[in-house]
């Protein structure tokens, strides 16, 4: 998880990154939130709501899915 978010922040400048809700069941965690950001590569701003699904096996992340409302 730490590496995943490190990579996100390495490519985007966030003025806002809010986790609104975390939902856990078994080996799955769903995070719902909103962000306002600017691409470090292009300088283009964007914002939107998002959902991220994290799937764990033996205590380690093995799959991640992201969903955005553009």
PDB file of C-alpha atoms in Angstrom:
ATOM      1  CA  UNK A   1       0.000   0.000   0.000  1.00  0.00           C
ATOM      2  CA  UNK A   2       2.776   2.409   0.900  1.00  0.00           C
ATOM      3  CA  UNK A   3       4.534   1.894  -2.456  1.00  0.00           C
ATOM      4  CA  UNK A   4       1.266   2.333  -4.365  1.00  0.00           C
ATOM      5  CA  UNK A   5       0.563   5.726  -2.819  1.00  0.00           C
ATOM      6  CA  UNK A   6       4.209   6.778  -3.154  1.00  0.00           C
ATOM      7  CA  UNK A   7       3.956   6.241  -6.919  1.00  0.00           C
ATOM      8  CA  UNK A   8       0.712   8.200  -7.158  1.00  0.00           C
ATOM      9  CA  UNK A   9       2.249  11.180  -5.384  1.00  0.00           C
ATOM     10  CA  UNK A  10       5.394  10.937  -7.536  1.00  0.00           C
ATOM     11  CA  UNK A  11       3.297  11.626 -10.668  1.00  0.00           C
ATOM     12  CA  UNK A  12       0.648  14.034  -9.420  1.00  0.00           C
ATOM     13  CA  UNK A  13       0.475  17.199  -7.350  1.00  0.00           C
ATOM     14  CA  UNK A  14      -2.584  16.941  -5.122  1.00  0.00           C
ATOM     15  CA  UNK A  15      -4.310  19.946  -3.678  1.00  0.00           C
ATOM     16  CA  UNK A  16      -6.870  17.523  -2.224  1.00  0.00           C
ATOM     17  CA  UNK A  17      -6.898  13.743  -1.677  1.00  0.00           C
ATOM     18  CA  UNK A  18      -9.677  12.739   0.676  1.00  0.00           C
ATOM     19  CA  UNK A  19     -10.667   9.227   1.671  1.00  0.00           C
ATOM     20  CA  UNK A  20     -14.358   9.543   2.508  1.00  0.00           C
ATOM     21  CA  UNK A  21     -15.092   5.930   3.461  1.00  0.00           C
ATOM     22  CA  UNK A  22     -13.311   2.589   3.972  1.00  0.00           C
ATOM     23  CA  UNK A  23     -15.239  -0.664   3.700  1.00  0.00           C
ATOM     24  CA  UNK A  24     -13.594  -3.961   4.639  1.00  0.00           C
ATOM     25  CA  UNK A  25     -14.825  -7.501   4.249  1.00  0.00           C
ATOM     26  CA  UNK A  26     -12.584 -10.529   4.535  1.00  0.00           C
ATOM     27  CA  UNK A  27      -9.498  -9.975   2.381  1.00  0.00           C
ATOM     28  CA  UNK A  28     -11.018  -7.030   0.475  1.00  0.00           C
ATOM     29  CA  UNK A  29     -10.914  -3.297   1.269  1.00  0.00           C
ATOM     30  CA  UNK A  30     -12.863  -0.676  -0.696  1.00  0.00           C
ATOM     31  CA  UNK A  31     -11.880   2.989  -0.374  1.00  0.00           C
ATOM     32  CA  UNK A  32     -14.148   5.804  -1.606  1.00  0.00           C
ATOM     33  CA  UNK A  33     -12.952   9.371  -1.984  1.00  0.00           C
ATOM     34  CA  UNK A  34     -12.302  12.549  -3.971  1.00  0.00           C
ATOM     35  CA  UNK A  35      -9.209  14.260  -5.352  1.00  0.00           C
ATOM     36  CA  UNK A  36      -8.117  17.476  -7.006  1.00  0.00           C
ATOM     37  CA  UNK A  37      -4.735  17.142  -8.706  1.00  0.00           C
ATOM     38  CA  UNK A  38      -2.407  18.322 -11.437  1.00  0.00           C
ATOM     39  CA  UNK A  39      -0.264  16.032 -13.594  1.00  0.00           C
ATOM     40  CA  UNK A  40       3.451  16.632 -12.988  1.00  0.00           C
ATOM     41  CA  UNK A  41       4.154  15.548 -16.577  1.00  0.00           C
ATOM     42  CA  UNK A  42       1.589  17.665 -18.468  1.00  0.00           C
ATOM     43  CA  UNK A  43       0.522  20.260 -15.897  1.00  0.00           C
ATOM     44  CA  UNK A  44      -3.140  19.510 -16.670  1.00  0.00           C
ATOM     45  CA  UNK A  45      -5.482  19.809 -13.678  1.00  0.00           C
ATOM     46  CA  UNK A  46      -8.267  17.365 -12.948  1.00  0.00           C
ATOM     47  CA  UNK A  47     -10.543  16.323 -10.122  1.00  0.00           C
ATOM     48  CA  UNK A  48     -13.088  13.652  -9.447  1.00  0.00           C
ATOM     49  CA  UNK A  49     -14.570  11.034  -7.208  1.00  0.00           C
ATOM     50  CA  UNK A  50     -12.923   7.633  -7.081  1.00  0.00           C
ATOM     51  CA  UNK A  51     -13.221   4.126  -5.707  1.00  0.00           C
ATOM     52  CA  UNK A  52     -10.317   1.769  -5.150  1.00  0.00           C
ATOM     53  CA  UNK A  53     -10.563  -1.940  -4.429  1.00  0.00           C
ATOM     54  CA  UNK A  54      -7.660  -3.706  -2.718  1.00  0.00           C
ATOM     55  CA  UNK A  55      -7.489  -7.504  -2.571  1.00  0.00           C
ATOM     56  CA  UNK A  56      -5.165  -9.284  -0.146  1.00  0.00           C
ATOM     57  CA  UNK A  57      -3.851 -12.823   0.061  1.00  0.00           C
ATOM     58  CA  UNK A  58      -1.746 -14.064   2.967  1.00  0.00           C
ATOM     59  CA  UNK A  59      -1.579 -10.499   4.270  1.00  0.00           C
ATOM     60  CA  UNK A  60      -0.134  -9.084   1.017  1.00  0.00           C
ATOM     61  CA  UNK A  61      -1.774  -7.010  -1.686  1.00  0.00           C
ATOM     62  CA  UNK A  62      -2.209  -9.104  -4.837  1.00  0.00           C
ATOM     63  CA  UNK A  63      -4.720  -7.063  -6.856  1.00  0.00           C
ATOM     64  CA  UNK A  64      -5.774  -3.445  -7.057  1.00  0.00           C
ATOM     65  CA  UNK A  65      -8.554  -1.857  -9.125  1.00  0.00           C
ATOM     66  CA  UNK A  66      -9.338   1.845  -9.532  1.00  0.00           C
ATOM     67  CA  UNK A  67     -12.542   3.497 -10.679  1.00  0.00           C
ATOM     68  CA  UNK A  68     -12.902   7.216 -11.434  1.00  0.00           C
ATOM     69  CA  UNK A  69     -15.769   9.575 -12.110  1.00  0.00           C
ATOM     70  CA  UNK A  70     -14.358  12.005 -14.647  1.00  0.00           C
TER      71      UNK A  70
END
